[in-house]
PDB file of C-alpha atoms in Angstrom:
ATOM      1  CA  MET Q   7     149.570   0.935  -1.482  1.00 42.00           C
ATOM      2  CA  PRO Q   8     150.952  -0.017   2.322  1.00 44.00           C
ATOM      3  CA  ASP Q   9     150.158  -3.993   2.984  1.00 44.00           C
ATOM      4  CA  GLN Q  10     148.453  -2.069   6.101  1.00 44.00           C
ATOM      5  CA  ILE Q  11     146.716   0.873   6.956  1.00 49.00           C
ATOM      6  CA  ALA Q  12     148.919   3.166   8.657  1.00 44.00           C
ATOM      7  CA  ASP Q  13     146.767   3.663  11.410  1.00 58.00           C
ATOM      8  CA  ARG Q  14     144.429   0.628  11.879  1.00 74.00           C
ATOM      9  CA  ALA Q  15     142.329   2.765  14.267  1.00 74.00           C
ATOM     10  CA  ASP Q  16     140.417   4.112  11.606  1.00 86.00           C
ATOM     11  CA  LEU Q  17     139.144   0.378  11.082  1.00 93.00           C
ATOM     12  CA  ARG Q  18     137.779   0.857  14.844  1.00 91.00           C
ATOM     13  CA  GLY Q  19     135.089   2.444  15.825  1.00 92.00           C
ATOM     14  CA  ASP Q  20     135.220   6.517  17.014  1.00 92.00           C
ATOM     15  CA  CYS Q  21     132.598   7.742  18.463  1.00 91.00           C
ATOM     16  CA  GLU Q  22     134.506  11.336  19.487  1.00 92.00           C
ATOM     17  CA  ARG Q  23     133.930  11.639  15.260  1.00 94.00           C
ATOM     18  CA  CYS Q  24     130.372  10.152  14.884  1.00 95.00           C
ATOM     19  CA  PHE Q  25     127.135  11.486  15.267  1.00 95.00           C
ATOM     20  CA  GLY Q  26     125.343   8.522  17.045  1.00 95.00           C
ATOM     21  CA  LEU Q  27     125.060   7.057  13.813  1.00 95.00           C
ATOM     22  CA  CYS Q  28     124.561   3.416  15.117  1.00 95.00           C
ATOM     23  CA  CYS Q  29     121.885   4.727  17.353  1.00 96.00           C
ATOM     24  CA  VAL Q  30     119.917   6.167  14.604  1.00 95.00           C
ATOM     25  CA  ALA Q  31     120.921   4.291  11.417  1.00 94.00           C
ATOM     26  CA  LEU Q  32     120.257   0.550  12.381  1.00 94.00           C
ATOM     27  CA  PRO Q  33     117.207  -1.083  14.006  1.00 94.00           C
ATOM     28  CA  PHE Q  34     116.703  -2.957  16.783  1.00 92.00           C
ATOM     29  CA  THR Q  35     114.005  -6.008  17.702  1.00 94.00           C
ATOM     30  CA  ALA Q  36     112.952  -6.516  21.286  1.00 94.00           C
ATOM     31  CA  SER Q  37     114.876  -9.421  22.590  1.00 93.00           C
ATOM     32  CA  ALA Q  38     117.866 -11.038  24.452  1.00 89.00           C
ATOM     33  CA  ASP Q  39     119.967  -8.129  22.754  1.00 91.00           C
ATOM     34  CA  PHE Q  40     118.279  -4.983  22.786  1.00 95.00           C
ATOM     35  CA  ALA Q  41     115.013  -3.836  25.425  1.00 95.00           C
ATOM     36  CA  ILE Q  42     113.153  -2.000  22.735  1.00 94.00           C
ATOM     37  CA  ASP Q  43     112.152  -2.372  18.854  1.00 95.00           C
ATOM     38  CA  LYS Q  44     113.240   0.579  16.936  1.00 94.00           C
ATOM     39  CA  GLN Q  45     113.509   1.364  13.298  1.00 94.00           C
ATOM     40  CA  ALA Q  46     116.530   2.226  10.754  1.00 93.00           C
ATOM     41  CA  GLY Q  47     116.165   5.464  10.947  1.00 92.00           C
ATOM     42  CA  GLN Q  48     114.607   6.291  14.044  1.00 93.00           C
ATOM     43  CA  ALA Q  49     116.870   7.668  16.708  1.00 94.00           C
ATOM     44  CA  CYS Q  50     117.712   5.681  19.862  1.00 96.00           C
ATOM     45  CA  PRO Q  51     115.707   7.644  23.131  1.00 95.00           C
ATOM     46  CA  ASN Q  52     119.230   6.531  24.935  1.00 96.00           C
ATOM     47  CA  LEU Q  53     120.503   8.725  22.295  1.00 96.00           C
ATOM     48  CA  ARG Q  54     121.863  12.066  24.155  1.00 95.00           C
ATOM     49  CA  SER Q  55     122.133  15.728  21.557  1.00 92.00           C
ATOM     50  CA  ASP Q  56     125.779  15.460  22.324  1.00 93.00           C
ATOM     51  CA  HIS Q  57     125.469  12.595  19.923  1.00 93.00           C
ATOM     52  CA  ARG Q  58     126.635  10.056  23.146  1.00 93.00           C
ATOM     53  CA  CYS Q  59     124.878   7.428  25.413  1.00 95.00           C
ATOM     54  CA  GLY Q  60     123.037   8.468  28.196  1.00 95.00           C
ATOM     55  CA  ILE Q  61     123.438   4.766  29.401  1.00 95.00           C
ATOM     56  CA  HIS Q  62     126.420   3.991  27.692  1.00 92.00           C
ATOM     57  CA  THR Q  63     127.792   2.111  31.521  1.00 91.00           C
ATOM     58  CA  ARG Q  64     124.651   0.119  32.359  1.00 94.00           C
ATOM     59  CA  LEU Q  65     123.998  -1.159  29.101  1.00 93.00           C
ATOM     60  CA  ARG Q  66     124.090  -4.326  30.003  1.00 90.00           C
ATOM     61  CA  GLU Q  67     122.099  -3.796  33.388  1.00 93.00           C
ATOM     62  CA  LYS Q  68     119.193  -2.127  31.233  1.00 94.00           C
ATOM     63  CA  GLY Q  69     118.856  -4.874  27.989  1.00 95.00           C
ATOM     64  CA  PHE Q  70     121.070  -3.548  25.667  1.00 95.00           C
ATOM     65  CA  THR Q  71     123.584  -6.476  25.410  1.00 92.00           C
ATOM     66  CA  GLY Q  72     123.329  -5.935  21.887  1.00 93.00           C
ATOM     67  CA  CYS Q  73     124.868  -1.653  21.673  1.00 94.00           C
ATOM     68  CA  THR Q  74     127.934  -3.541  23.591  1.00 91.00           C
ATOM     69  CA  VAL Q  75     128.685  -5.821  20.656  1.00 91.00           C
ATOM     70  CA  TYR Q  76     128.983  -3.837  18.260  1.00 93.00           C
ATOM     71  CA  ASP Q  77     131.483  -2.234  16.148  1.00 93.00           C
ATOM     72  CA  CYS Q  78     131.432  -0.337  13.102  1.00 96.00           C
ATOM     73  CA  PHE Q  79     134.434  -0.832  12.019  1.00 96.00           C
ATOM     74  CA  GLY Q  80     134.917   2.997  11.394  1.00 96.00           C
ATOM     75  CA  ALA Q  81     132.409   3.097   9.440  1.00 97.00           C
ATOM     76  CA  GLY Q  82     130.759   5.806  11.873  1.00 96.00           C
ATOM     77  CA  GLN Q  83     133.382   8.783  11.301  1.00 96.00           C
ATOM     78  CA  LYS Q  84     133.773   8.300   7.600  1.00 96.00           C
ATOM     79  CA  VAL Q  85     130.252   8.520   6.898  1.00 97.00           C
ATOM     80  CA  SER Q  86     129.898  11.908   9.107  1.00 96.00           C
ATOM     81  CA  GLN Q  87     133.250  13.454   9.014  1.00 96.00           C
ATOM     82  CA  ILE Q  88     134.074  12.295   5.135  1.00 96.00           C
ATOM     83  CA  THR Q  89     131.119  11.581   3.149  1.00 96.00           C
ATOM     84  CA  PHE Q  90     128.725  14.295   4.535  1.00 95.00           C
ATOM     85  CA  GLY Q  91     131.496  16.766   5.421  1.00 94.00           C
ATOM     86  CA  GLY Q  92     131.097  16.996   8.951  1.00 94.00           C
ATOM     87  CA  ARG Q  93     127.386  17.443   8.704  1.00 92.00           C
ATOM     88  CA  ASP Q  94     125.290  16.462  11.519  1.00 92.00           C
ATOM     89  CA  TRP Q  95     121.587  14.751  10.829  1.00 92.00           C
ATOM     90  CA  ARG Q  96     119.930  16.089  13.426  1.00 90.00           C
ATOM     91  CA  THR Q  97     120.880  20.008  12.050  1.00 89.00           C
ATOM     92  CA  GLY Q  98     120.761  18.814   8.449  1.00 82.00           C
ATOM     93  CA  SER Q  99     118.195  18.276   5.789  1.00 86.00           C
ATOM     94  CA  ARG Q 100     116.190  15.214   6.409  1.00 88.00           C
ATOM     95  CA  GLU Q 101     117.288  14.407   2.976  1.00 90.00           C
ATOM     96  CA  ASP Q 102     120.980  14.398   4.459  1.00 88.00           C
ATOM     97  CA  ALA Q 103     119.360  12.143   7.685  1.00 91.00           C
ATOM     98  CA  ARG Q 104     117.938   9.858   5.237  1.00 92.00           C
ATOM     99  CA  ARG Q 105     120.544   9.249   3.007  1.00 93.00           C
ATOM    100  CA  MET Q 106     123.070   8.960   6.730  1.00 93.00           C
ATOM    101  CA  SER Q 107     120.887   6.075   7.631  1.00 94.00           C
ATOM    102  CA  ASP Q 108     120.711   4.260   3.857  1.00 95.00           C
ATOM    103  CA  VAL Q 109     124.979   5.057   3.709  1.00 96.00           C
ATOM    104  CA  PHE Q 110     126.282   3.804   7.055  1.00 97.00           C
ATOM    105  CA  PRO Q 111     125.385  -0.230   6.767  1.00 96.00           C
ATOM    106  CA  VAL Q 112     126.900   0.280   3.078  1.00 97.00           C
ATOM    107  CA  VAL Q 113     130.431   1.383   4.669  1.00 98.00           C
ATOM    108  CA  ARG Q 114     130.277  -0.530   7.470  1.00 97.00           C
ATOM    109  CA  GLN Q 115     130.339  -3.403   4.948  1.00 97.00           C
ATOM    110  CA  LEU Q 116     133.266  -2.229   3.067  1.00 98.00           C
ATOM    111  CA  HIS Q 117     135.271  -1.352   6.543  1.00 97.00           C
ATOM    112  CA  GLU Q 118     134.220  -4.786   7.515  1.00 97.00           C
ATOM    113  CA  LEU Q 119     136.328  -5.899   3.834  1.00 97.00           C
ATOM    114  CA  LEU Q 120     139.039  -3.495   4.873  1.00 97.00           C
ATOM    115  CA  TRP Q 121     139.974  -5.215   8.357  1.00 96.00           C
ATOM    116  CA  TYR Q 122     140.511  -8.441   6.731  1.00 97.00           C
ATOM    117  CA  LEU Q 123     142.281  -7.279   3.773  1.00 97.00           C
ATOM    118  CA  THR Q 124     144.653  -5.234   5.914  1.00 95.00           C
ATOM    119  CA  GLU Q 125     145.188  -8.676   7.801  1.00 96.00           C
ATOM    120  CA  ALA Q 126     145.633 -10.497   5.057  1.00 97.00           C
ATOM    121  CA  LEU Q 127     148.246  -8.373   3.642  1.00 96.00           C
ATOM    122  CA  ALA Q 128     150.039  -8.973   7.055  1.00 95.00           C
ATOM    123  CA  LEU Q 129     149.630 -12.787   6.770  1.00 96.00           C
ATOM    124  CA  ALA Q 130     153.082 -13.771   5.306  1.00 96.00           C
ATOM    125  CA  PRO Q 131     151.508 -17.446   4.131  1.00 97.00           C
ATOM    126  CA  ALA Q 132     149.477 -15.070   2.003  1.00 97.00           C
ATOM    127  CA  ARG Q 133     152.134 -13.650   0.091  1.00 97.00           C
ATOM    128  CA  PRO Q 134     151.291 -16.022  -3.196  1.00 98.00           C
ATOM    129  CA  VAL Q 135     148.066 -13.545  -2.911  1.00 98.00           C
ATOM    130  CA  HIS Q 136     149.696  -9.938  -2.116  1.00 97.00           C
ATOM    131  CA  ALA Q 137     149.327  -8.222  -5.012  1.00 98.00           C
ATOM    132  CA  ASP Q 138     145.448  -9.394  -5.712  1.00 98.00           C
ATOM    133  CA  LEU Q 139     144.975  -8.216  -1.910  1.00 97.00           C
ATOM    134  CA  ARG Q 140     146.550  -5.045  -2.224  1.00 97.00           C
ATOM    135  CA  ARG Q 141     144.394  -3.831  -5.418  1.00 97.00           C
ATOM    136  CA  ALA Q 142     141.114  -5.320  -3.512  1.00 97.00           C
ATOM    137  CA  LEU Q 143     142.219  -3.160  -0.719  1.00 96.00           C
ATOM    138  CA  ALA Q 144     142.838  -0.623  -2.709  1.00 96.00           C
ATOM    139  CA  LYS Q 145     139.554  -0.547  -4.308  1.00 97.00           C
ATOM    140  CA  THR Q 146     137.493  -0.660  -1.267  1.00 97.00           C
ATOM    141  CA  GLU Q 147     138.733   2.232  -0.039  1.00 96.00           C
ATOM    142  CA  GLU Q 148     137.948   4.046  -3.045  1.00 97.00           C
ATOM    143  CA  LEU Q 149     134.431   2.643  -2.904  1.00 97.00           C
ATOM    144  CA  THR Q 150     134.164   4.107   0.762  1.00 97.00           C
ATOM    145  CA  ARG Q 151     134.562   7.065  -0.291  1.00 96.00           C
ATOM    146  CA  GLN Q 152     132.325   8.076  -3.114  1.00 97.00           C
ATOM    147  CA  THR Q 153     129.152  10.247  -3.278  1.00 96.00           C
ATOM    148  CA  PRO Q 154     126.103   9.526  -0.868  1.00 95.00           C
ATOM    149  CA  GLU Q 155     124.094   8.786  -4.048  1.00 95.00           C
ATOM    150  CA  GLN Q 156     127.151   6.179  -5.409  1.00 97.00           C
ATOM    151  CA  LEU Q 157     127.221   4.615  -2.458  1.00 97.00           C
ATOM    152  CA  GLY Q 158     123.363   4.373  -2.120  1.00 93.00           C
ATOM    153  CA  GLU Q 159     123.403   2.772  -5.829  1.00 96.00           C
ATOM    154  CA  LEU Q 160     126.719  -0.013  -4.873  1.00 97.00           C
ATOM    155  CA  ASP Q 161     126.180  -3.277  -4.971  1.00 97.00           C
ATOM    156  CA  VAL Q 162     127.862  -4.556  -2.143  1.00 96.00           C
ATOM    157  CA  GLY Q 163     127.204  -7.592  -2.028  1.00 96.00           C
ATOM    158  CA  ALA Q 164     128.881  -8.350  -5.138  1.00 97.00           C
ATOM    159  CA  HIS Q 165     131.933  -6.998  -4.089  1.00 98.00           C
ATOM    160  CA  ARG Q 166     132.105  -8.683  -0.723  1.00 97.00           C
ATOM    161  CA  GLN Q 167     132.275 -11.820  -3.335  1.00 97.00           C
ATOM    162  CA  GLU Q 168     135.422 -10.318  -5.203  1.00 97.00           C
ATOM    163  CA  VAL Q 169     137.170 -10.191  -2.370  1.00 98.00           C
ATOM    164  CA  ASN Q 170     135.967 -13.414  -0.288  1.00 98.00           C
ATOM    165  CA  VAL Q 171     137.373 -15.390  -3.228  1.00 98.00           C
ATOM    166  CA  LEU Q 172     140.427 -13.962  -2.040  1.00 98.00           C
ATOM    167  CA  LEU Q 173     140.087 -13.797   1.910  1.00 98.00           C
ATOM    168  CA  LEU Q 174     139.270 -17.813   0.986  1.00 97.00           C
ATOM    169  CA  LYS Q 175     142.627 -18.119  -0.821  1.00 98.00           C
ATOM    170  CA  THR Q 176     144.400 -16.499   2.130  1.00 98.00           C
ATOM    171  CA  SER Q 177     142.565 -18.835   4.442  1.00 97.00           C
ATOM    172  CA  GLU Q 178     143.968 -22.014   2.611  1.00 96.00           C
ATOM    173  CA  LEU Q 179     147.514 -20.573   2.457  1.00 97.00           C
ATOM    174  CA  VAL Q 180     147.517 -20.085   6.224  1.00 96.00           C
ATOM    175  CA  ARG Q 181     146.108 -23.072   7.406  1.00 96.00           C
ATOM    176  CA  ALA Q 182     147.891 -24.892   4.956  1.00 94.00           C
ATOM    177  CA  GLY Q 183     150.981 -24.311   7.055  1.00 88.00           C
ATOM    178  CA  THR Q 184     149.082 -26.148  10.589  1.00 89.00           C
ATOM    179  CA  ARG Q 185     150.138 -29.796  10.751  1.00 83.00           C
ATOM    180  CA  GLY Q 186     148.233 -32.873  10.934  1.00 77.00           C
ATOM    181  CA  ARG Q 187     144.482 -32.945   9.917  1.00 76.00           C
ATOM    182  CA  LYS Q 188     142.309 -29.948  10.042  1.00 85.00           C
ATOM    183  CA  LYS Q 189     138.596 -29.834  10.250  1.00 91.00           C
ATOM    184  CA  ASP Q 190     136.470 -28.447   8.141  1.00 94.00           C
ATOM    185  CA  ARG Q 191     133.423 -27.037  10.023  1.00 96.00           C
ATOM    186  CA  ARG Q 192     132.601 -24.295   7.735  1.00 96.00           C
ATOM    187  CA  GLY Q 193     129.214 -23.230   8.252  1.00 97.00           C
ATOM    188  CA  ALA Q 194     128.244 -26.171  10.469  1.00 97.00           C
ATOM    189  CA  ASP Q 195     126.005 -25.824  13.244  1.00 98.00           C
ATOM    190  CA  LEU Q 196     127.775 -25.970  16.505  1.00 98.00           C
ATOM    191  CA  MET Q 197     125.447 -24.474  18.775  1.00 98.00           C
ATOM    192  CA  GLY Q 198     125.935 -25.403  21.988  1.00 98.00           C
ATOM    193  CA  ALA Q 199     128.549 -28.373  21.112  1.00 98.00           C
ATOM    194  CA  ARG Q 200     130.456 -29.666  23.790  1.00 98.00           C
ATOM    195  CA  LEU Q 201     133.861 -28.619  22.667  1.00 98.00           C
ATOM    196  CA  LYS Q 202     136.453 -28.226  25.518  1.00 98.00           C
ATOM    197  CA  GLY Q 203     139.667 -29.178  25.236  1.00 98.00           C
ATOM    198  CA  ALA Q 204     138.953 -29.606  21.319  1.00 97.00           C
ATOM    199  CA  ASP Q 205     141.829 -29.744  18.631  1.00 96.00           C
ATOM    200  CA  LEU Q 206     140.689 -27.306  16.344  1.00 97.00           C
ATOM    201  CA  ARG Q 207     144.302 -26.047  15.662  1.00 96.00           C
ATOM    202  CA  GLY Q 208     143.747 -24.541  12.171  1.00 96.00           C
ATOM    203  CA  ALA Q 209     140.069 -25.660  11.898  1.00 97.00           C
ATOM    204  CA  ASN Q 210     138.153 -23.534   8.864  1.00 97.00           C
ATOM    205  CA  LEU Q 211     135.187 -22.267  11.453  1.00 98.00           C
ATOM    206  CA  ARG Q 212     133.448 -19.491   8.767  1.00 97.00           C
ATOM    207  CA  GLY Q 213     130.313 -19.191   8.859  1.00 97.00           C
ATOM    208  CA  ALA Q 214     130.294 -21.572  12.428  1.00 98.00           C
ATOM    209  CA  TYR Q 215     127.129 -21.133  14.560  1.00 98.00           C
ATOM    210  CA  LEU Q 216     129.866 -21.866  18.078  1.00 98.00           C
ATOM    211  CA  ILE Q 217     126.172 -20.246  19.627  1.00 97.00           C
ATOM    212  CA  ALA Q 218     126.492 -21.474  23.498  1.00 97.00           C
ATOM    213  CA  ALA Q 219     129.197 -23.889  22.753  1.00 98.00           C
ATOM    214  CA  ASP Q 220     131.828 -24.497  25.467  1.00 98.00           C
ATOM    215  CA  LEU Q 221     135.223 -24.006  23.944  1.00 98.00           C
ATOM    216  CA  THR Q 222     137.018 -24.497  27.698  1.00 98.00           C
ATOM    217  CA  GLY Q 223     140.552 -24.473  27.151  1.00 98.00           C
ATOM    218  CA  ALA Q 224     139.587 -25.679  23.320  1.00 98.00           C
ATOM    219  CA  ASP Q 225     142.903 -24.986  20.707  1.00 97.00           C
ATOM    220  CA  LEU Q 226     141.988 -22.715  18.248  1.00 97.00           C
ATOM    221  CA  ARG Q 227     145.507 -21.827  17.101  1.00 96.00           C
ATOM    222  CA  GLY Q 228     145.735 -20.747  13.390  1.00 95.00           C
ATOM    223  CA  ALA Q 229     141.850 -20.748  12.739  1.00 97.00           C
ATOM    224  CA  ASP Q 230     140.033 -19.247  10.194  1.00 98.00           C
ATOM    225  CA  MET Q 231     136.759 -17.740  12.693  1.00 98.00           C
ATOM    226  CA  ILE Q 232     135.767 -15.098   9.793  1.00 98.00           C
ATOM    227  CA  GLY Q 233     131.702 -15.206  10.244  1.00 97.00           C
ATOM    228  CA  ALA Q 234     132.130 -17.446  12.927  1.00 98.00           C
ATOM    229  CA  ASP Q 235     129.035 -17.011  15.286  1.00 98.00           C
ATOM    230  CA  LEU Q 236     130.288 -17.142  19.047  1.00 98.00           C
ATOM    231  CA  ARG Q 237     127.308 -15.429  20.896  1.00 96.00           C
ATOM    232  CA  ASP Q 238     127.886 -16.833  24.768  1.00 96.00           C
ATOM    233  CA  ALA Q 239     130.457 -19.461  23.389  1.00 98.00           C
ATOM    234  CA  ASP Q 240     132.621 -20.114  26.159  1.00 98.00           C
ATOM    235  CA  LEU Q 241     136.239 -19.300  25.144  1.00 98.00           C
ATOM    236  CA  THR Q 242     137.502 -19.459  28.591  1.00 97.00           C
ATOM    237  CA  ASP Q 243     140.957 -20.875  28.612  1.00 97.00           C
ATOM    238  CA  ALA Q 244     141.153 -21.572  25.234  1.00 98.00           C
ATOM    239  CA  ASP Q 245     144.337 -20.721  23.015  1.00 98.00           C
ATOM    240  CA  LEU Q 246     143.360 -18.713  20.243  1.00 98.00           C
ATOM    241  CA  THR Q 247     146.475 -17.397  18.664  1.00 96.00           C
ATOM    242  CA  GLY Q 248     147.329 -17.151  15.380  1.00 95.00           C
ATOM    243  CA  ALA Q 249     143.649 -17.379  14.894  1.00 97.00           C
ATOM    244  CA  PHE Q 250     143.081 -14.830  11.879  1.00 97.00           C
ATOM    245  CA  PHE Q 251     139.790 -12.967  10.609  1.00 98.00           C
ATOM    246  CA  LEU Q 252     138.492 -12.996  14.053  1.00 97.00           C
ATOM    247  CA  THR Q 253     136.848  -9.593  15.264  1.00 96.00           C
ATOM    248  CA  GLN Q 254     136.070  -7.602  18.608  1.00 94.00           C
ATOM    249  CA  PRO Q 255     132.420  -7.585  17.524  1.00 95.00           C
ATOM    250  CA  GLN Q 256     132.628 -11.278  17.918  1.00 97.00           C
ATOM    251  CA  LEU Q 257     134.496 -11.205  20.471  1.00 96.00           C
ATOM    252  CA  ASN Q 258     132.412  -9.195  23.140  1.00 94.00           C
ATOM    253  CA  ALA Q 259     129.682 -11.355  21.833  1.00 95.00           C
ATOM    254  CA  ALA Q 260     131.587 -14.391  24.013  1.00 97.00           C
ATOM    255  CA  ARG Q 261     132.750 -14.892  27.455  1.00 96.00           C
ATOM    256  CA  GLY Q 262     135.863 -15.624  28.472  1.00 96.00           C
ATOM    257  CA  SER Q 263     138.830 -15.361  30.907  1.00 95.00           C
ATOM    258  CA  ALA Q 264     142.247 -13.291  31.817  1.00 92.00           C
ATOM    259  CA  GLY Q 265     143.815 -17.096  30.191  1.00 95.00           C
ATOM    260  CA  THR Q 266     141.924 -17.084  26.737  1.00 97.00           C
ATOM    261  CA  ARG Q 267     144.889 -16.707  24.619  1.00 97.00           C
ATOM    262  CA  LEU Q 268     144.028 -13.614  21.467  1.00 97.00           C
ATOM    263  CA  PRO Q 269     145.810 -12.754  18.833  1.00 95.00           C
ATOM    264  CA  GLU Q 270     147.162  -9.372  18.948  1.00 91.00           C
ATOM    265  CA  SER Q 271     144.712  -7.235  17.307  1.00 89.00           C
ATOM    266  CA  VAL Q 272     142.081  -8.001  19.054  1.00 93.00           C
ATOM    267  CA  ALA Q 273     141.982  -7.447  22.813  1.00 92.00           C
ATOM    268  CA  HIS Q 274     139.743  -8.966  25.955  1.00 94.00           C
ATOM    269  CA  PRO Q 275     136.200  -7.602  25.954  1.00 93.00           C
ATOM    270  CA  VAL Q 276     136.043  -5.736  29.075  1.00 86.00           C
ATOM    271  CA  HIS Q 277     132.693  -7.383  30.475  1.00 84.00           C
ATOM    272  CA  TRP Q 278     134.790 -11.049  31.034  1.00 88.00           C
ATOM    273  CA  ALA Q 279     136.353  -9.161  33.841  1.00 74.00           C
ATOM    274  CA  ALA Q 280     133.207  -9.230  35.753  1.00 56.00           C
ATOM    275  CA  GLN Q 281     132.258 -12.899  34.288  1.00 53.00           C
ATOM    276  CA  LEU Q 282     135.707 -14.001  36.402  1.00 47.00           C
TER     277      LEU Q 282
END
């Protein structure tokens, strides 16, 4: 198997090939992120008959910020076109519709793992574990292609734990190349923390709560960002060059500027321009 999936676009949501599964399968709770309550398996009232969002360009304005920060890592098109062979939940059986809603969150977790594994294989310092990473990538991809029944019975949590062991080793190998003392803030409560200009090079920020933290001008080069909660964190002019396991949904939930430096695998969120 090649070190990277041939087209990483396969690990990004493609609404053109999906039946609006995130708008159906996932639950909403009325909050700062969603304007309404919605149960899992219930279609969002904003979802049109063509599986497109009727307020896509006004989601933030209408109170659906949560939708603007979400990405399925390509699970939507995988479930729509491969798992269910292009069968539309609207026109298929009720059982198919129910299974789609049950399977989609499982495949989404697997695709997120594919994203991390693919990135890990692109990191030269992780070469000592590349063989194990390739095997994990192959196994995870194989799991995504199981039948709806098999996916429904899959212990995805156990598989995540297996993969996480390799991702932890990857992190240690990559961060070892950063000079100086490397801060360990794994799982730390840094909500609202004043970290303006902080030196966080090579830091372990796995699962850290950085909600509304001030990271203006912070140096996050080579930091492990897996699972870090960046909701409303201010990344204005921060340097995340070489930061790894950083995903687009994390950035979409944060605030930033044109001066925020990012890894090539992610892009400046569109709404950042509106904040300038």
